[in-house]
């Protein structure tokens, strides 16, 4: 039986972690993910979990401790945001390169400078090519569900997973939520039984050794192949999850997209706002729709491109800017996929909400209005736009 | 995944240092000058690769070039100038 609760995003994720009861959590607090190690260390102190909690002195050490504990054979989790994730960057690559199924919770926050504690996706987008699977969450329920599914996905894919949700907007907002029973979570994730691990007294193994010109390339290809294969694993685990909870997750979610003429691609909590705008437009007879990627790594580029093919105009929304004199990361990658699929529809890029700039339904409405103009004229005046920014 | 390449380079066989043929790092190689050698064994203890071969009763046999990195420590410590470094290139 599902448990009806009302929790903030961080509380929901900390509750998932309590139910997962990992062997090791190593974390260093940073806004807006601070509450996760805070709640979790309460569980440790109260004996609610049997986890070894390592209060490290930095995020670099947090991920390093996670790598050691995961290589030793433990089920391992951590949480961070923003500068903390940036500080982990070196070790993120090592976690993935060593194929360790570590779970990292990222309450998305802007990257300095200027210093800012509020939400955008600059942190996780900056770590998009580290070899972590990245799952993006619209609300507290998705953050909770993805945290639980991440364990199984990571262990099956032998890849680390980053669960990303919007700092403050999701992390600190209290919402109604359906929790699984402790037993259900325990049965769903099962015991972690790695084939090889450093604390196995019967085997003398070495992990993460030197690999030079004759083998490094093959190991990197192995990692890239694992990311390709993880797509099916995410689908498998999500369908197993649906059997237990009734909540269905794919690689992406589409909303009113099938017959839409104007559409947007948007991640995380802003997708929830945009759904309201879609409803308003639909009420007026405008065929608006949206697509919200859940997995950005692996990028389901064939599937997403296929879903977009009937649109007359498309906006890809980035809550992170690539300072590349071109576009945001989501735009670059999806338009690249569209090009290789020979899908030629007028597509524009909006960078929005940096540093927690509020994005309201009216702001999203201006995007759809722009798309309607483009759909009727077939002309694009400029590719990249900044939503609601003072010039 | 190919059998030749383990997961992420994991090494599951211990006692494998002999598999790492460090000789191909070398750009200089030592030549054992038998007529000058007094078989003092000083080079043997200094060699960081343990690749100077000798008999059980301490007669120097020569260098195992499969493993010799060409560092030249043996030639440097030899009190009798019985090891000369030559260039591979």
Short mmCIF file of C-alpha atoms in Angstrom, two decimals:
data_model
loop_
_atom_site.label_atom_id
_atom_site.label_comp_id
_atom_site.label_asym_id
_atom_site.label_seq_id
_atom_site.Cartn_x
_atom_site.Cartn_y
_atom_site.Cartn_z
CA UNK A 1 0.00 0.00 0.00
CA UNK A 2 1.30 3.41 -0.94
CA UNK A 3 1.77 5.89 1.88
CA UNK A 4 0.25 9.33 1.38
CA UNK A 5 2.61 12.06 2.63
CA UNK A 6 3.50 15.69 2.09
CA UNK A 7 7.22 16.28 1.83
CA UNK A 8 9.73 18.68 0.33
CA UNK A 9 11.86 17.35 -2.53
CA UNK A 10 14.87 16.95 -0.27
CA UNK A 11 12.77 15.20 2.41
CA UNK A 12 11.35 12.90 -0.23
CA UNK A 13 14.80 11.98 -1.52
CA UNK A 14 16.20 11.56 2.00
CA UNK A 15 13.22 9.26 2.71
CA UNK A 16 14.05 7.25 -0.40
CA UNK A 17 17.65 6.99 0.82
CA UNK A 18 16.43 5.84 4.23
CA UNK A 19 14.38 3.11 2.56
CA UNK A 20 17.31 2.15 0.31
CA UNK A 21 19.56 1.97 3.40
CA UNK A 22 22.84 2.18 1.45
CA UNK A 23 26.08 0.82 2.90
CA UNK A 24 27.85 4.16 2.68
CA UNK A 25 26.83 7.81 2.27
CA UNK A 26 29.67 10.32 1.96
CA UNK A 27 28.53 13.91 1.59
CA UNK A 28 29.44 17.51 2.22
CA UNK A 29 26.57 19.97 2.69
CA UNK A 30 25.88 22.65 0.10
CA UNK A 31 22.75 24.70 -0.57
CA UNK A 32 20.17 23.64 -1.75
CA UNK A 33 20.99 19.94 -1.19
CA UNK A 34 22.19 20.44 2.42
CA UNK A 35 19.05 18.94 3.93
CA UNK A 36 19.79 15.56 2.40
CA UNK A 37 22.95 14.83 4.42
CA UNK A 38 21.24 16.63 7.34
CA UNK A 39 18.14 14.42 7.35
CA UNK A 40 20.22 11.38 6.53
CA UNK A 41 22.67 11.89 9.38
CA UNK A 42 19.62 12.01 11.68
CA UNK A 43 18.59 8.59 10.38
CA UNK A 44 22.12 7.34 11.03
CA UNK A 45 22.23 8.84 14.54
CA UNK A 46 18.81 7.40 15.39
CA UNK A 47 19.76 3.97 14.12
CA UNK A 48 16.99 4.04 11.50
CA UNK A 49 19.55 3.04 8.87
CA UNK A 50 22.69 0.93 9.17
CA UNK A 51 24.63 3.17 6.77
CA UNK A 52 28.20 4.30 7.42
CA UNK A 53 27.94 8.09 7.06
CA UNK A 54 31.23 9.80 6.15
CA UNK A 55 31.17 13.55 6.88
CA UNK A 56 33.96 14.46 4.47
CA UNK A 57 35.75 17.82 4.26
CA UNK A 58 34.92 18.53 0.62
CA UNK A 59 32.95 17.28 -2.36
CA UNK A 60 36.11 16.06 -4.04
CA UNK A 61 36.58 13.83 -1.01
CA UNK A 62 32.88 12.93 -0.95
CA UNK A 63 33.07 11.42 -4.42
CA UNK A 64 36.49 9.91 -3.66
CA UNK A 65 35.07 8.18 -0.58
CA UNK A 66 32.10 7.01 -2.65
CA UNK A 67 34.46 5.56 -5.26
CA UNK A 68 36.46 3.69 -2.60
CA UNK A 69 33.35 2.39 -0.88
CA UNK A 70 31.72 1.35 -4.14
CA UNK A 71 34.88 -0.40 -5.35
CA UNK A 72 34.97 -2.18 -1.99
CA UNK A 73 31.54 -3.58 -2.82
CA UNK A 74 29.11 -1.24 -1.09
CA UNK A 75 25.91 0.39 -2.24
CA UNK A 76 26.84 4.06 -2.14
CA UNK A 77 25.09 7.42 -2.38
CA UNK A 78 25.91 11.11 -2.11
CA UNK A 79 24.24 14.47 -2.67
CA UNK A 80 25.46 17.86 -3.79
CA UNK A 81 24.72 21.02 -5.81
CA UNK A 82 26.44 23.64 -7.92
CA UNK A 83 30.03 24.38 -6.83
CA UNK A 84 30.06 21.07 -4.99
CA UNK A 85 29.32 19.17 -8.17
CA UNK A 86 31.93 21.26 -9.96
CA UNK A 87 34.45 20.38 -7.26
CA UNK A 88 33.58 16.69 -7.73
CA UNK A 89 34.09 16.86 -11.49
CA UNK A 90 37.48 15.16 -11.55
CA UNK A 91 36.16 12.24 -9.51
CA UNK A 92 32.86 11.99 -11.43
CA UNK A 93 34.87 10.88 -14.44
CA UNK A 94 36.70 8.30 -12.35
CA UNK A 95 33.47 6.92 -10.85
CA UNK A 96 32.11 6.37 -14.35
CA UNK A 97 35.41 5.23 -15.84
CA UNK A 98 35.70 2.58 -13.11
CA UNK A 99 32.10 1.59 -13.82
CA UNK A 100 30.93 2.09 -10.24
CA UNK A 101 27.16 2.29 -9.62
CA UNK A 102 27.24 5.34 -7.33
CA UNK A 103 24.06 7.40 -6.90
CA UNK A 104 24.51 11.15 -6.84
CA UNK A 105 21.61 13.42 -5.95
CA UNK A 106 21.97 16.86 -7.49
CA UNK A 107 19.63 19.62 -6.37
CA UNK A 108 20.33 21.79 -9.40
CA UNK A 109 21.81 25.22 -8.69
CA UNK A 110 23.55 27.90 -10.72
CA UNK A 111 27.35 27.98 -11.00
CA UNK A 112 29.26 31.10 -9.87
CA UNK A 113 30.15 33.84 -10.75
CA UNK A 114 28.32 35.94 -9.71
CA UNK A 115 27.57 33.86 -6.65
CA UNK A 116 23.98 32.64 -6.59
CA UNK A 117 22.28 29.89 -4.63
CA UNK A 118 19.18 29.47 -6.81
CA UNK A 119 18.17 27.09 -9.53
CA UNK A 120 19.36 26.53 -13.02
CA UNK A 121 20.96 23.54 -14.72
CA UNK A 122 24.51 24.82 -15.18
CA UNK A 123 25.91 22.35 -12.64
CA UNK A 124 24.61 19.07 -14.06
CA UNK A 125 24.94 20.28 -17.66
CA UNK A 126 28.60 20.95 -16.92
CA UNK A 127 28.91 17.30 -15.89
CA UNK A 128 26.98 15.90 -18.83
CA UNK A 129 29.92 14.16 -20.47
CA UNK A 130 31.40 12.50 -17.40
CA UNK A 131 29.79 9.10 -18.02
CA UNK A 132 27.03 9.53 -15.43
CA UNK A 133 23.49 8.60 -16.39
CA UNK A 134 21.41 11.75 -15.80
CA UNK A 135 17.76 11.54 -14.81
CA UNK A 136 15.82 14.81 -14.60
CA UNK A 137 12.79 15.20 -12.32
CA UNK A 138 9.83 17.55 -12.61
CA UNK A 139 8.56 17.33 -9.03
CA UNK A 140 8.99 15.68 -5.62
CA UNK A 141 7.29 12.47 -6.68
CA UNK A 142 9.64 12.08 -9.63
CA UNK A 143 12.67 12.91 -7.47
CA UNK A 144 11.62 10.20 -5.00
CA UNK A 145 10.82 7.64 -7.68
CA UNK A 146 13.96 8.29 -9.71
CA UNK A 147 16.15 7.98 -6.61
CA UNK A 148 14.78 4.49 -5.99
CA UNK A 149 14.97 3.46 -9.64
CA UNK A 150 18.50 4.91 -9.93
CA UNK A 151 19.84 2.21 -7.60
CA UNK A 152 18.68 -0.57 -9.86
CA UNK A 153 19.60 1.23 -13.08
CA UNK A 154 23.12 1.98 -11.83
CA UNK A 155 23.77 -1.56 -10.63
CA UNK A 156 22.45 -3.13 -13.83
CA UNK A 157 24.21 -0.70 -16.19
CA UNK A 158 27.38 -0.58 -14.04
CA UNK A 159 27.28 3.18 -14.41
CA UNK A 160 26.85 5.93 -11.83
CA UNK A 161 23.55 7.83 -11.89
CA UNK A 162 22.90 11.50 -11.22
CA UNK A 163 19.34 12.33 -10.13
CA UNK A 164 18.71 16.00 -10.92
CA UNK A 165 15.88 18.18 -9.65
CA UNK A 166 15.47 21.90 -9.30
CA UNK A 167 17.04 23.52 -6.26
CA UNK A 168 14.52 25.30 -3.99
CA UNK A 169 11.70 25.00 -6.56
CA UNK A 170 11.60 21.23 -6.05
CA UNK A 171 14.07 20.67 -3.23
CA UNK A 172 12.31 22.97 -0.73
CA UNK A 173 8.69 22.99 -1.90
CA UNK A 174 6.35 20.73 0.02
CA UNK A 175 4.06 18.65 -2.17
CA UNK A 176 1.73 15.73 -1.78
CA UNK A 177 3.56 12.53 -2.53
CA UNK A 178 2.99 8.79 -2.60
CA UNK A 179 5.71 6.82 -0.85
CA UNK A 180 6.38 3.11 -1.21
CA UNK A 181 6.38 0.86 1.84
CA UNK A 182 9.87 0.17 3.24
CA UNK A 183 9.49 -3.51 2.36
CA UNK A 184 8.44 -2.65 -1.20
CA UNK A 185 11.59 -0.56 -1.71
CA UNK A 186 13.73 -3.29 -0.18
CA UNK A 187 12.25 -5.91 -2.47
CA UNK A 188 12.38 -3.66 -5.50
CA UNK A 189 16.10 -2.82 -5.22
CA UNK A 190 17.14 -6.23 -3.83
CA UNK A 191 20.57 -7.00 -2.39
CA UNK A 192 23.60 -5.53 -4.15
CA UNK A 193 25.87 -8.38 -5.19
CA UNK A 194 28.73 -7.09 -7.36
CA UNK A 195 30.60 -9.73 -9.36
CA UNK A 196 33.97 -8.33 -8.31
CA UNK A 197 34.73 -6.12 -5.30
CA UNK A 198 37.83 -5.19 -3.37
CA UNK A 199 36.69 -6.57 0.01
CA UNK A 200 36.23 -10.07 -1.38
CA UNK A 201 38.72 -12.12 0.68
CA UNK A 202 38.84 -14.86 -1.97
CA UNK A 203 40.01 -12.66 -4.82
CA UNK A 204 43.03 -10.42 -5.20
CA UNK A 205 41.95 -7.83 -7.73
CA UNK A 206 43.05 -4.39 -8.77
CA UNK A 207 40.65 -1.70 -9.99
CA UNK A 208 41.34 1.48 -11.91
CA UNK A 209 44.82 0.58 -13.15
CA UNK A 210 46.96 2.32 -15.74
CA UNK A 211 45.83 1.75 -19.33
CA UNK A 212 48.01 3.19 -22.07
CA UNK A 213 47.95 3.38 -25.86
CA UNK A 214 47.18 -0.32 -26.30
CA UNK A 215 44.00 -0.39 -24.18
CA UNK A 216 42.77 3.00 -22.88
CA UNK A 217 40.73 3.60 -26.04
CA UNK A 218 39.00 0.22 -25.71
CA UNK A 219 37.99 0.95 -22.10
CA UNK A 220 36.55 4.33 -23.09
CA UNK A 221 34.61 2.65 -25.91
CA UNK A 222 33.37 0.11 -23.35
CA UNK A 223 32.07 3.04 -21.26
CA UNK A 224 30.39 4.64 -24.27
CA UNK A 225 28.77 1.29 -25.15
CA UNK A 226 27.48 0.95 -21.58
CA UNK A 227 25.76 4.32 -21.92
CA UNK A 228 24.10 3.16 -25.14
CA UNK A 229 22.95 -0.05 -23.44
CA UNK A 230 21.69 1.84 -20.39
CA UNK A 231 18.74 3.11 -22.43
CA UNK A 232 17.10 -0.31 -22.45
CA UNK A 233 18.02 -0.82 -18.77
CA UNK A 234 16.25 2.42 -17.81
CA UNK A 235 13.16 1.25 -19.71
CA UNK A 236 13.30 -2.21 -18.08
CA UNK A 237 13.71 -0.86 -14.54
CA UNK A 238 10.97 1.72 -15.12
CA UNK A 239 8.53 -0.95 -16.23
CA UNK A 240 9.40 -3.06 -13.16
CA UNK A 241 8.76 0.06 -11.08
CA UNK A 242 5.41 0.62 -12.77
CA UNK A 243 4.37 -2.91 -11.80
CA UNK A 244 4.94 -2.10 -8.12
CA UNK A 245 3.70 1.49 -7.98
CA UNK A 246 1.52 2.02 -11.04
CA UNK A 247 3.63 5.04 -11.94
CA UNK A 248 4.94 4.88 -15.51
CA UNK A 249 8.20 6.45 -16.60
CA UNK A 250 9.81 6.38 -20.01
CA UNK A 251 12.98 7.96 -21.31
CA UNK A 252 10.95 11.14 -21.77
CA UNK A 253 7.42 12.35 -21.17
CA UNK A 254 5.25 13.96 -23.80
CA UNK A 255 2.34 16.21 -23.01
CA UNK A 256 -0.30 16.95 -25.66
CA UNK A 257 2.42 16.38 -28.24
CA UNK A 258 0.91 13.87 -30.67
CA UNK A 259 -1.24 16.32 -32.60
CA UNK A 260 0.67 19.47 -31.62
CA UNK A 261 1.74 22.08 -34.16
CA UNK A 262 3.93 24.10 -31.81
CA UNK A 263 6.02 22.39 -29.17
CA UNK A 264 8.78 22.92 -26.67
CA UNK A 265 11.40 20.65 -25.15
CA UNK A 266 12.00 21.51 -21.50
CA UNK A 267 13.53 19.87 -18.43
CA UNK A 268 12.54 19.58 -14.76
CA UNK A 269 10.11 21.79 -12.84
CA UNK A 270 9.57 24.31 -15.64
CA UNK A 271 7.94 21.47 -17.60
CA UNK A 272 5.22 21.53 -14.94
CA UNK A 273 4.72 25.27 -15.46
CA UNK A 274 4.71 24.80 -19.22
CA UNK A 275 2.03 22.08 -18.97
CA UNK A 276 -0.29 24.74 -17.48
CA UNK A 277 0.48 27.03 -20.40
CA UNK A 278 -0.26 24.16 -22.80
CA UNK A 279 -3.62 23.66 -21.06
CA UNK A 280 -4.44 27.39 -21.42
CA UNK A 281 -3.54 27.31 -25.11
CA UNK A 282 -5.45 24.10 -25.74
CA UNK A 283 -8.53 25.68 -24.12
CA UNK A 284 -8.27 28.37 -26.80
CA UNK A 285 -7.92 25.77 -29.53
CA UNK A 286 -4.16 26.21 -30.04
CA UNK A 287 -2.39 22.91 -30.74
CA UNK A 288 0.46 23.29 -28.26
CA UNK A 289 2.47 20.44 -26.75
CA UNK A 290 5.69 19.69 -24.93
CA UNK A 291 8.33 17.04 -24.48
CA UNK A 292 10.20 16.64 -21.23
CA UNK A 293 13.33 14.47 -21.39
CA UNK A 294 13.77 12.32 -18.30
CA UNK A 295 17.03 10.78 -19.43
CA UNK A 296 19.45 13.34 -20.81
CA UNK A 297 22.26 10.80 -20.46
CA UNK A 298 21.70 8.51 -22.29
CA UNK A 299 20.12 10.93 -24.78
CA UNK A 300 17.22 9.12 -26.50
CA UNK A 301 17.92 11.08 -29.66
CA UNK A 302 16.16 8.80 -32.14
CA UNK A 303 13.01 8.54 -30.04
CA UNK A 304 12.85 12.26 -29.24
CA UNK A 305 13.43 13.25 -32.86
CA UNK A 306 10.67 10.90 -33.93
CA UNK A 307 8.23 12.50 -31.47
CA UNK A 308 8.97 16.00 -32.81
CA UNK A 309 8.54 15.25 -36.48
CA UNK A 310 4.99 16.59 -36.93
CA UNK A 311 5.61 20.01 -35.36
CA UNK A 312 5.48 23.17 -37.44
CA UNK A 313 7.72 25.08 -35.01
CA UNK A 314 9.81 23.98 -32.06
CA UNK A 315 11.55 25.73 -29.16
CA UNK A 316 14.23 23.95 -27.17
CA UNK A 317 14.52 25.46 -23.72
CA UNK A 318 17.82 25.55 -21.85
CA UNK A 319 18.11 26.43 -18.17
CA UNK A 320 21.86 26.59 -18.71
CA UNK A 321 23.82 28.58 -21.22
CA UNK A 322 26.81 27.32 -23.13
CA UNK A 323 29.08 30.29 -23.48
CA UNK A 324 29.91 29.20 -27.03
CA UNK A 325 28.49 32.05 -29.11
CA UNK A 326 25.85 29.59 -30.30
CA UNK A 327 23.25 27.86 -28.10
CA UNK A 328 22.44 26.03 -24.90
CA UNK A 329 23.37 22.33 -24.54
CA UNK A 330 19.90 20.81 -24.97
CA UNK A 331 19.39 22.78 -28.19
CA UNK A 332 22.78 21.76 -29.61
CA UNK A 333 22.21 18.09 -28.95
CA UNK A 334 18.59 17.79 -30.05
CA UNK A 335 19.02 19.86 -33.21
CA UNK A 336 22.08 17.76 -34.03
CA UNK A 337 19.92 14.64 -33.67
CA UNK A 338 17.24 16.25 -35.85
CA UNK A 339 19.82 17.01 -38.54
CA UNK A 340 21.11 13.45 -38.68
CA UNK A 341 17.48 12.22 -38.84
CA UNK A 342 16.91 14.69 -41.72
CA UNK A 343 14.18 16.40 -39.73
CA UNK A 344 13.98 19.98 -40.90
CA UNK A 345 11.50 22.01 -38.84
CA UNK A 346 11.97 25.63 -37.75
CA UNK A 347 13.65 25.37 -34.34
CA UNK A 348 14.71 28.07 -31.92
CA UNK A 349 16.54 28.08 -28.61
CA UNK A 350 15.47 29.84 -25.42
CA UNK A 351 17.80 30.23 -22.49
CA UNK A 352 15.64 30.86 -19.44
CA UNK A 353 15.58 31.07 -15.67
CA UNK A 354 19.32 31.42 -14.99
CA UNK A 355 20.14 31.89 -11.31
CA UNK A 356 16.56 31.19 -10.29
CA UNK A 357 14.90 33.90 -12.42
CA UNK A 358 11.24 33.08 -12.02
CA UNK A 359 9.58 31.46 -15.02
CA UNK A 360 5.80 31.84 -15.01
CA UNK A 361 3.11 30.53 -17.31
CA UNK A 362 3.01 33.96 -19.01
CA UNK A 363 6.71 33.69 -19.80
CA UNK A 364 6.20 30.30 -21.39
CA UNK A 365 3.24 31.79 -23.25
CA UNK A 366 5.56 34.28 -25.00
CA UNK A 367 7.58 31.28 -26.24
CA UNK A 368 4.49 29.65 -27.74
CA UNK A 369 3.42 32.98 -29.26
CA UNK A 370 6.81 33.24 -30.92
CA UNK A 371 6.39 29.67 -32.19
CA UNK A 372 2.95 30.43 -33.60
CA UNK A 373 4.43 33.38 -35.56
CA UNK A 374 7.20 31.12 -36.88
CA UNK A 375 4.74 28.36 -37.73
CA UNK A 376 2.61 30.74 -39.82
CA UNK A 377 5.47 32.64 -41.49
CA UNK A 378 7.97 29.79 -41.67
CA UNK A 379 10.65 32.39 -40.90
CA UNK A 380 13.09 32.57 -37.98
CA UNK A 381 14.51 36.01 -37.18
CA UNK A 382 17.03 34.74 -34.64
CA UNK A 383 17.90 31.28 -33.36
CA UNK A 384 18.85 32.01 -29.78
CA UNK A 385 16.64 33.96 -27.40
CA UNK A 386 16.92 34.88 -23.75
CA UNK A 387 13.60 34.66 -21.95
CA UNK A 388 12.66 37.49 -19.63
CA UNK A 389 16.08 39.11 -19.37
CA UNK A 390 16.70 42.86 -19.16
CA UNK A 391 18.88 44.09 -22.01
CA UNK B 1 32.29 -6.96 -24.01
CA UNK B 2 35.39 -8.55 -25.47
CA UNK B 3 37.18 -11.14 -23.38
CA UNK B 4 40.49 -9.44 -24.02
CA UNK B 5 39.40 -6.32 -22.15
CA UNK B 6 38.06 -6.71 -18.61
CA UNK B 7 35.47 -4.32 -17.15
CA UNK B 8 37.15 -0.91 -16.83
CA UNK B 9 40.60 -2.50 -16.93
CA UNK B 10 40.05 -4.46 -13.73
CA UNK B 11 42.93 -6.87 -13.05
CA UNK B 12 41.65 -10.12 -11.61
CA UNK B 13 44.92 -12.07 -11.67
CA UNK B 14 47.42 -11.35 -8.94
CA UNK B 15 51.21 -11.78 -9.15
CA UNK B 16 51.18 -10.31 -12.63
CA UNK B 17 54.08 -7.86 -12.61
CA UNK B 18 56.10 -10.10 -14.96
CA UNK B 19 53.39 -9.47 -17.59
CA UNK B 20 54.31 -5.80 -17.72
CA UNK B 21 57.28 -5.71 -20.10
CA UNK B 22 58.78 -2.37 -19.17
CA UNK B 23 61.72 -2.87 -21.58
CA UNK B 24 59.93 -0.96 -24.32
CA UNK B 25 60.18 2.24 -22.27
CA UNK B 26 63.97 2.16 -22.78
CA UNK B 27 66.01 4.50 -24.93
CA UNK B 28 69.41 3.42 -23.52
CA UNK B 29 70.59 -0.05 -22.64
CA UNK B 30 73.32 -1.39 -20.34
CA UNK B 31 76.19 -3.50 -21.64
CA UNK B 32 77.85 -5.85 -19.16
CA UNK B 33 81.63 -5.75 -19.62
CA UNK B 34 82.51 -9.22 -18.35
CA UNK B 35 86.29 -8.64 -18.26
CA UNK B 36 85.89 -5.74 -15.79
CA UNK B 37 83.15 -7.28 -13.62
CA UNK B 38 84.14 -8.46 -10.14
CA UNK B 39 80.67 -9.93 -9.43
CA UNK B 40 80.23 -7.67 -6.38
CA UNK B 41 76.41 -7.69 -6.94
CA UNK B 42 76.07 -3.97 -6.15
CA UNK B 43 74.19 -3.38 -9.42
CA UNK B 44 71.78 -6.19 -8.53
CA UNK B 45 70.63 -4.53 -5.32
CA UNK B 46 70.38 -1.09 -6.92
CA UNK B 47 68.41 -2.16 -10.01
CA UNK B 48 64.86 -0.82 -9.53
CA UNK B 49 63.41 -3.40 -11.94
CA UNK B 50 65.25 -6.41 -10.46
CA UNK B 51 66.26 -7.35 -13.98
CA UNK B 52 69.98 -8.09 -13.53
CA UNK B 53 70.32 -11.85 -13.70
CA UNK B 54 72.86 -13.84 -11.70
CA UNK B 55 73.51 -17.38 -10.57
CA UNK B 56 72.76 -18.58 -7.06
CA UNK B 57 76.45 -18.46 -6.22
CA UNK B 58 76.63 -14.78 -7.23
CA UNK B 59 77.98 -14.81 -10.76
CA UNK B 60 76.52 -11.98 -12.84
CA UNK B 61 74.89 -13.20 -16.04
CA UNK B 62 73.65 -9.94 -17.61
CA UNK B 63 70.57 -7.74 -17.93
CA UNK B 64 67.09 -8.89 -18.89
CA UNK B 65 66.23 -6.32 -21.54
CA UNK B 66 62.53 -7.32 -21.52
CA UNK B 67 62.26 -5.37 -18.27
CA UNK B 68 65.27 -2.97 -18.21
CA UNK B 69 63.98 0.62 -18.50
CA UNK B 70 67.48 1.90 -19.25
CA UNK B 71 67.71 4.11 -16.18
CA UNK B 72 71.46 3.64 -15.91
CA UNK B 73 71.60 3.27 -12.11
CA UNK B 74 73.61 0.03 -12.49
CA UNK B 75 76.29 1.77 -14.58
CA UNK B 76 76.39 4.68 -12.12
CA UNK B 77 76.90 2.54 -9.01
CA UNK B 78 79.35 0.03 -10.53
CA UNK B 79 82.72 0.63 -8.78
CA UNK B 80 84.61 -1.09 -11.62
CA UNK B 81 83.08 0.63 -14.68
CA UNK B 82 81.94 -2.79 -15.76
CA UNK B 83 78.57 -1.53 -17.08
CA UNK B 84 78.37 0.83 -20.01
CA UNK B 85 75.19 2.54 -21.18
CA UNK B 86 74.59 2.58 -24.93
CA UNK B 87 71.89 4.26 -26.93
CA UNK B 88 69.02 2.40 -28.57
CA UNK B 89 68.35 5.31 -30.92
#
